[in-house]
mmCIF file with all atom_site columns, C-alpha atoms in Angstrom:
data_model
loop_
_atom_site.group_PDB
_atom_site.id
_atom_site.type_symbol
_atom_site.label_atom_id
_atom_site.label_alt_id
_atom_site.label_comp_id
_atom_site.label_asym_id
_atom_site.label_entity_id
_atom_site.label_seq_id
_atom_site.pdbx_PDB_ins_code
_atom_site.Cartn_x
_atom_site.Cartn_y
_atom_site.Cartn_z
_atom_site.occupancy
_atom_site.B_iso_or_equiv
_atom_site.pdbx_formal_charge
_atom_site.auth_seq_id
_atom_site.auth_comp_id
_atom_site.auth_asym_id
_atom_site.auth_atom_id
_atom_site.pdbx_PDB_model_num
ATOM 1   C CA . LEU A 1 1   ? 94.983  111.137 87.707  1.00 50.00 ? 1   LEU A CA 1
ATOM 2   C CA . TRP A 1 2   ? 91.562  110.936 85.832  1.00 43.00 ? 2   TRP A CA 1
ATOM 3   C CA . CYS A 1 3   ? 90.433  107.744 83.869  1.00 45.00 ? 3   CYS A CA 1
ATOM 4   C CA . SER A 1 4   ? 87.724  109.563 82.412  1.00 39.00 ? 4   SER A CA 1
ATOM 5   C CA . ALA A 1 5   ? 86.440  113.864 82.454  1.00 33.00 ? 5   ALA A CA 1
ATOM 6   C CA . GLU A 1 6   ? 83.920  113.259 84.909  1.00 36.00 ? 6   GLU A CA 1
ATOM 7   C CA . VAL A 1 7   ? 83.982  115.658 87.797  1.00 34.00 ? 7   VAL A CA 1
ATOM 8   C CA . ILE A 1 8   ? 81.690  114.942 90.718  1.00 34.00 ? 8   ILE A CA 1
ATOM 9   C CA . ALA A 1 9   ? 80.567  116.922 93.764  1.00 33.00 ? 9   ALA A CA 1
ATOM 10  C CA . LEU A 1 10  ? 82.542  116.543 96.934  1.00 34.00 ? 10  LEU A CA 1
ATOM 11  C CA . SER A 1 11  ? 81.387  114.584 100.019 1.00 38.00 ? 11  SER A CA 1
ATOM 12  C CA . HIS A 1 12  ? 82.596  113.973 103.756 1.00 39.00 ? 12  HIS A CA 1
ATOM 13  C CA . ILE A 1 13  ? 83.138  110.890 106.008 1.00 45.00 ? 13  ILE A CA 1
ATOM 14  C CA . SER A 1 14  ? 81.158  110.564 108.779 1.00 50.00 ? 14  SER A CA 1
ATOM 15  C CA . ASP A 1 15  ? 83.680  109.643 111.356 1.00 52.00 ? 15  ASP A CA 1
ATOM 16  C CA . PRO A 1 16  ? 87.111  111.802 111.136 1.00 51.00 ? 16  PRO A CA 1
ATOM 17  C CA . SER A 1 17  ? 88.075  110.578 114.853 1.00 59.00 ? 17  SER A CA 1
ATOM 18  C CA . LYS A 1 18  ? 89.315  107.192 113.509 1.00 71.00 ? 18  LYS A CA 1
ATOM 19  C CA . GLY A 1 19  ? 91.660  106.841 110.870 1.00 86.00 ? 19  GLY A CA 1
ATOM 20  C CA . ALA A 1 20  ? 92.012  105.834 107.633 1.00 91.00 ? 20  ALA A CA 1
ATOM 21  C CA . MET A 1 21  ? 93.819  102.279 108.245 1.00 93.00 ? 21  MET A CA 1
ATOM 22  C CA . THR A 1 22  ? 90.655  101.517 110.458 1.00 92.00 ? 22  THR A CA 1
ATOM 23  C CA . LEU A 1 23  ? 88.085  102.946 108.267 1.00 92.00 ? 23  LEU A CA 1
ATOM 24  C CA . PHE A 1 24  ? 89.414  101.968 104.897 1.00 95.00 ? 24  PHE A CA 1
ATOM 25  C CA . PRO A 1 25  ? 91.671  98.996  105.196 1.00 96.00 ? 25  PRO A CA 1
ATOM 26  C CA . PRO A 1 26  ? 93.741  98.899  102.026 1.00 97.00 ? 26  PRO A CA 1
ATOM 27  C CA . ARG A 1 27  ? 94.839  96.139  100.107 1.00 97.00 ? 27  ARG A CA 1
ATOM 28  C CA . VAL A 1 28  ? 98.833  96.152  100.467 1.00 98.00 ? 28  VAL A CA 1
ATOM 29  C CA . GLY A 1 29  ? 100.995 95.708  96.929  1.00 98.00 ? 29  GLY A CA 1
ATOM 30  C CA . TRP A 1 30  ? 104.516 95.826  96.256  1.00 98.00 ? 30  TRP A CA 1
ATOM 31  C CA . PHE A 1 31  ? 105.860 96.589  92.755  1.00 97.00 ? 31  PHE A CA 1
ATOM 32  C CA . ASN A 1 32  ? 109.257 95.736  91.300  1.00 98.00 ? 32  ASN A CA 1
ATOM 33  C CA . ALA A 1 33  ? 111.235 98.975  90.998  1.00 98.00 ? 33  ALA A CA 1
ATOM 34  C CA . THR A 1 34  ? 114.368 99.810  88.853  1.00 98.00 ? 34  THR A CA 1
ATOM 35  C CA . LEU A 1 35  ? 116.954 100.934 91.172  1.00 98.00 ? 35  LEU A CA 1
ATOM 36  C CA . ASP A 1 36  ? 118.776 103.258 88.882  1.00 98.00 ? 36  ASP A CA 1
ATOM 37  C CA . HIS A 1 37  ? 116.415 104.833 85.766  1.00 97.00 ? 37  HIS A CA 1
ATOM 38  C CA . PHE A 1 38  ? 119.105 106.366 83.998  1.00 97.00 ? 38  PHE A CA 1
ATOM 39  C CA . ARG A 1 39  ? 122.169 104.226 83.756  1.00 94.00 ? 39  ARG A CA 1
ATOM 40  C CA . PHE A 1 40  ? 120.508 100.869 81.442  1.00 92.00 ? 40  PHE A CA 1
ATOM 41  C CA . ASP A 1 41  ? 123.229 98.950  82.142  1.00 96.00 ? 41  ASP A CA 1
ATOM 42  C CA . ASP A 1 42  ? 121.805 98.264  85.495  1.00 94.00 ? 42  ASP A CA 1
ATOM 43  C CA . GLU A 1 43  ? 119.069 95.903  85.660  1.00 96.00 ? 43  GLU A CA 1
ATOM 44  C CA . ARG A 1 44  ? 118.711 96.049  89.697  1.00 97.00 ? 44  ARG A CA 1
ATOM 45  C CA . GLN A 1 45  ? 115.381 95.995  91.362  1.00 98.00 ? 45  GLN A CA 1
ATOM 46  C CA . PHE A 1 46  ? 113.779 96.480  94.518  1.00 98.00 ? 46  PHE A CA 1
ATOM 47  C CA . LEU A 1 47  ? 110.311 96.119  96.033  1.00 98.00 ? 47  LEU A CA 1
ATOM 48  C CA . GLN A 1 48  ? 108.489 99.148  96.102  1.00 98.00 ? 48  GLN A CA 1
ATOM 49  C CA . LYS A 1 49  ? 105.417 99.255  98.505  1.00 98.00 ? 49  LYS A CA 1
ATOM 50  C CA . TYR A 1 50  ? 102.150 100.687 97.676  1.00 98.00 ? 50  TYR A CA 1
ATOM 51  C CA . LEU A 1 51  ? 98.521  100.834 99.368  1.00 98.00 ? 51  LEU A CA 1
ATOM 52  C CA . VAL A 1 52  ? 94.935  100.541 97.345  1.00 97.00 ? 52  VAL A CA 1
ATOM 53  C CA . TYR A 1 53  ? 91.648  101.130 98.877  1.00 97.00 ? 53  TYR A CA 1
ATOM 54  C CA . ASP A 1 54  ? 88.945  100.320 95.491  1.00 96.00 ? 54  ASP A CA 1
ATOM 55  C CA . LYS A 1 55  ? 86.067  100.022 97.639  1.00 97.00 ? 55  LYS A CA 1
ATOM 56  C CA . PHE A 1 56  ? 84.401  103.651 95.967  1.00 97.00 ? 56  PHE A CA 1
ATOM 57  C CA . TRP A 1 57  ? 86.052  102.824 92.512  1.00 96.00 ? 57  TRP A CA 1
ATOM 58  C CA . HIS A 1 58  ? 83.915  102.967 89.070  1.00 95.00 ? 58  HIS A CA 1
ATOM 59  C CA . LYS A 1 59  ? 86.209  101.237 87.089  1.00 90.00 ? 59  LYS A CA 1
ATOM 60  C CA . PRO A 1 60  ? 87.586  101.427 84.976  1.00 86.00 ? 60  PRO A CA 1
ATOM 61  C CA . SER A 1 61  ? 86.274  104.902 84.265  1.00 88.00 ? 61  SER A CA 1
ATOM 62  C CA . GLY A 1 62  ? 86.797  106.472 87.971  1.00 93.00 ? 62  GLY A CA 1
ATOM 63  C CA . PRO A 1 63  ? 89.865  108.694 88.472  1.00 95.00 ? 63  PRO A CA 1
ATOM 64  C CA . ILE A 1 64  ? 93.131  107.473 90.738  1.00 95.00 ? 64  ILE A CA 1
ATOM 65  C CA . LEU A 1 65  ? 93.712  109.991 93.768  1.00 96.00 ? 65  LEU A CA 1
ATOM 66  C CA . LEU A 1 66  ? 97.216  108.957 93.760  1.00 96.00 ? 66  LEU A CA 1
ATOM 67  C CA . TYR A 1 67  ? 99.842  109.705 97.078  1.00 96.00 ? 67  TYR A CA 1
ATOM 68  C CA . LEU A 1 68  ? 103.367 109.852 96.055  1.00 95.00 ? 68  LEU A CA 1
ATOM 69  C CA . GLY A 1 69  ? 104.899 109.006 99.513  1.00 93.00 ? 69  GLY A CA 1
ATOM 70  C CA . ASN A 1 70  ? 107.605 111.159 101.114 1.00 91.00 ? 70  ASN A CA 1
ATOM 71  C CA . GLU A 1 71  ? 109.721 110.283 103.874 1.00 93.00 ? 71  GLU A CA 1
ATOM 72  C CA . GLY A 1 72  ? 108.133 108.059 106.155 1.00 95.00 ? 72  GLY A CA 1
ATOM 73  C CA . GLN A 1 73  ? 106.280 104.296 105.804 1.00 96.00 ? 73  GLN A CA 1
ATOM 74  C CA . VAL A 1 74  ? 103.573 105.070 103.994 1.00 97.00 ? 74  VAL A CA 1
ATOM 75  C CA . GLU A 1 75  ? 100.968 103.493 106.185 1.00 95.00 ? 75  GLU A CA 1
ATOM 76  C CA . ASP A 1 76  ? 101.424 106.861 108.144 1.00 94.00 ? 76  ASP A CA 1
ATOM 77  C CA . PHE A 1 77  ? 100.206 109.105 105.039 1.00 95.00 ? 77  PHE A CA 1
ATOM 78  C CA . TYR A 1 78  ? 97.826  106.964 104.401 1.00 96.00 ? 78  TYR A CA 1
ATOM 79  C CA . ASN A 1 79  ? 96.101  107.008 107.685 1.00 93.00 ? 79  ASN A CA 1
ATOM 80  C CA . ASN A 1 80  ? 96.410  110.638 107.995 1.00 90.00 ? 80  ASN A CA 1
ATOM 81  C CA . THR A 1 81  ? 95.476  111.791 104.645 1.00 86.00 ? 81  THR A CA 1
ATOM 82  C CA . GLY A 1 82  ? 91.739  112.052 105.241 1.00 86.00 ? 82  GLY A CA 1
ATOM 83  C CA . PHE A 1 83  ? 91.131  114.311 102.208 1.00 90.00 ? 83  PHE A CA 1
ATOM 84  C CA . MET A 1 84  ? 91.154  111.905 99.604  1.00 93.00 ? 84  MET A CA 1
ATOM 85  C CA . PHE A 1 85  ? 89.009  109.559 101.273 1.00 95.00 ? 85  PHE A CA 1
ATOM 86  C CA . GLU A 1 86  ? 86.602  112.206 101.927 1.00 93.00 ? 86  GLU A CA 1
ATOM 87  C CA . MET A 1 87  ? 86.697  112.456 97.734  1.00 95.00 ? 87  MET A CA 1
ATOM 88  C CA . ALA A 1 88  ? 86.603  109.342 96.576  1.00 97.00 ? 88  ALA A CA 1
ATOM 89  C CA . PRO A 1 89  ? 83.031  108.073 97.138  1.00 96.00 ? 89  PRO A CA 1
ATOM 90  C CA . GLU A 1 90  ? 81.586  111.320 94.852  1.00 95.00 ? 90  GLU A CA 1
ATOM 91  C CA . LEU A 1 91  ? 84.092  110.805 92.217  1.00 97.00 ? 91  LEU A CA 1
ATOM 92  C CA . GLY A 1 92  ? 84.047  106.719 92.211  1.00 97.00 ? 92  GLY A CA 1
ATOM 93  C CA . ALA A 1 93  ? 87.676  107.471 93.055  1.00 97.00 ? 93  ALA A CA 1
ATOM 94  C CA . LEU A 1 94  ? 90.513  104.395 93.824  1.00 97.00 ? 94  LEU A CA 1
ATOM 95  C CA . VAL A 1 95  ? 92.841  105.190 95.903  1.00 97.00 ? 95  VAL A CA 1
ATOM 96  C CA . LEU A 1 96  ? 96.542  104.831 95.624  1.00 97.00 ? 96  LEU A CA 1
ATOM 97  C CA . PHE A 1 97  ? 99.837  105.374 97.712  1.00 98.00 ? 97  PHE A CA 1
ATOM 98  C CA . VAL A 1 98  ? 102.745 104.492 96.510  1.00 98.00 ? 98  VAL A CA 1
ATOM 99  C CA . GLU A 1 99  ? 106.378 104.756 99.410  1.00 98.00 ? 99  GLU A CA 1
ATOM 100 C CA . HIS A 1 100 ? 108.840 106.782 98.718  1.00 98.00 ? 100 HIS A CA 1
ATOM 101 C CA . ARG A 1 101 ? 112.035 104.605 98.000  1.00 98.00 ? 101 ARG A CA 1
ATOM 102 C CA . TYR A 1 102 ? 114.490 104.298 101.161 1.00 98.00 ? 102 TYR A CA 1
ATOM 103 C CA . TYR A 1 103 ? 111.356 104.983 103.489 1.00 97.00 ? 103 TYR A CA 1
ATOM 104 C CA . GLY A 1 104 ? 109.603 102.925 105.370 1.00 97.00 ? 104 GLY A CA 1
ATOM 105 C CA . SER A 1 105 ? 109.531 98.904  103.626 1.00 97.00 ? 105 SER A CA 1
ATOM 106 C CA . SER A 1 106 ? 110.570 100.042 100.519 1.00 98.00 ? 106 SER A CA 1
ATOM 107 C CA . LEU A 1 107 ? 114.773 100.233 101.242 1.00 98.00 ? 107 LEU A CA 1
ATOM 108 C CA . PRO A 1 108 ? 116.144 99.276  97.904  1.00 98.00 ? 108 PRO A CA 1
ATOM 109 C CA . PHE A 1 109 ? 119.689 97.841  99.946  1.00 98.00 ? 109 PHE A CA 1
ATOM 110 C CA . GLY A 1 110 ? 117.613 96.489  103.081 1.00 97.00 ? 110 GLY A CA 1
ATOM 111 C CA . ASN A 1 111 ? 119.294 97.853  106.318 1.00 96.00 ? 111 ASN A CA 1
ATOM 112 C CA . GLU A 1 112 ? 122.058 98.714  104.376 1.00 97.00 ? 112 GLU A CA 1
ATOM 113 C CA . SER A 1 113 ? 120.183 101.092 102.061 1.00 97.00 ? 113 SER A CA 1
ATOM 114 C CA . LEU A 1 114 ? 121.389 104.276 103.706 1.00 96.00 ? 114 LEU A CA 1
ATOM 115 C CA . SER A 1 115 ? 125.215 103.651 103.775 1.00 97.00 ? 115 SER A CA 1
ATOM 116 C CA . PRO A 1 116 ? 127.442 106.231 101.484 1.00 96.00 ? 116 PRO A CA 1
ATOM 117 C CA . SER A 1 117 ? 127.477 104.016 98.938  1.00 95.00 ? 117 SER A CA 1
ATOM 118 C CA . ASN A 1 118 ? 124.221 102.638 98.509  1.00 97.00 ? 118 ASN A CA 1
ATOM 119 C CA . VAL A 1 119 ? 122.525 106.286 98.913  1.00 97.00 ? 119 VAL A CA 1
ATOM 120 C CA . VAL A 1 120 ? 123.606 107.524 96.242  1.00 97.00 ? 120 VAL A CA 1
ATOM 121 C CA . PHE A 1 121 ? 120.130 106.382 94.490  1.00 97.00 ? 121 PHE A CA 1
ATOM 122 C CA . LEU A 1 122 ? 118.169 108.554 96.868  1.00 97.00 ? 122 LEU A CA 1
ATOM 123 C CA . THR A 1 123 ? 117.168 111.526 94.497  1.00 97.00 ? 123 THR A CA 1
ATOM 124 C CA . VAL A 1 124 ? 114.436 113.386 93.898  1.00 96.00 ? 124 VAL A CA 1
ATOM 125 C CA . GLU A 1 125 ? 114.892 112.155 89.841  1.00 97.00 ? 125 GLU A CA 1
ATOM 126 C CA . GLN A 1 126 ? 114.913 108.602 90.637  1.00 98.00 ? 126 GLN A CA 1
ATOM 127 C CA . ALA A 1 127 ? 111.546 108.760 93.333  1.00 97.00 ? 127 ALA A CA 1
ATOM 128 C CA . MET A 1 128 ? 109.674 110.563 90.362  1.00 97.00 ? 128 MET A CA 1
ATOM 129 C CA . ALA A 1 129 ? 110.940 107.939 87.899  1.00 98.00 ? 129 ALA A CA 1
ATOM 130 C CA . ASP A 1 130 ? 109.486 105.222 90.605  1.00 97.00 ? 130 ASP A CA 1
ATOM 131 C CA . PHE A 1 131 ? 105.862 106.756 90.313  1.00 96.00 ? 131 PHE A CA 1
ATOM 132 C CA . ALA A 1 132 ? 106.100 107.271 86.717  1.00 97.00 ? 132 ALA A CA 1
ATOM 133 C CA . VAL A 1 133 ? 106.880 103.650 86.036  1.00 97.00 ? 133 VAL A CA 1
ATOM 134 C CA . PHE A 1 134 ? 104.741 102.535 88.419  1.00 97.00 ? 134 PHE A CA 1
ATOM 135 C CA . LEU A 1 135 ? 101.092 104.362 87.840  1.00 96.00 ? 135 LEU A CA 1
ATOM 136 C CA . ASP A 1 136 ? 102.110 103.206 84.290  1.00 95.00 ? 136 ASP A CA 1
ATOM 137 C CA . ASP A 1 137 ? 101.994 99.852  85.342  1.00 96.00 ? 137 ASP A CA 1
ATOM 138 C CA . PHE A 1 138 ? 99.084  100.027 87.755  1.00 95.00 ? 138 PHE A CA 1
ATOM 139 C CA . ARG A 1 139 ? 97.090  101.569 85.152  1.00 93.00 ? 139 ARG A CA 1
ATOM 140 C CA . GLN A 1 140 ? 97.856  98.839  82.678  1.00 93.00 ? 140 GLN A CA 1
ATOM 141 C CA . GLN A 1 141 ? 97.122  95.749  85.739  1.00 92.00 ? 141 GLN A CA 1
ATOM 142 C CA . SER A 1 142 ? 94.000  97.569  86.316  1.00 90.00 ? 142 SER A CA 1
ATOM 143 C CA . GLY A 1 143 ? 92.307  97.825  82.738  1.00 87.00 ? 143 GLY A CA 1
ATOM 144 C CA . CYS A 1 144 ? 92.448  101.749 83.210  1.00 83.00 ? 144 CYS A CA 1
ATOM 145 C CA . PRO A 1 145 ? 92.830  103.585 79.877  1.00 74.00 ? 145 PRO A CA 1
#
């Protein structure tokens, strides 16, 4: 995602033997995510985790490199997705990882999240809506046009 239309050459990190959690320690954030994006009479929310690294970011015009979490805790993907950190310095980019609902620490019903009555909210549509709403809010909060 671009805050501006600028394209810049890529660079490489100098020590690929260390994980990103060590080389680029993130700021941990929490977002109030909507449990059901498609029923407007249900206002329940849960906390959705995200990780941000902004040391390379040319705010507010630099791009946002967004990783949409999948089936696991977000720290594992952050630590093992080196390509984003290779690109970020040359692009002047912010690196942003959002955890997928029902994984890691983003459990809508805590330890009861995977019970049959609660797992009905674990759908692709709900997850994509989480990411869309999160990104819109994050951009506004960060002053990114």
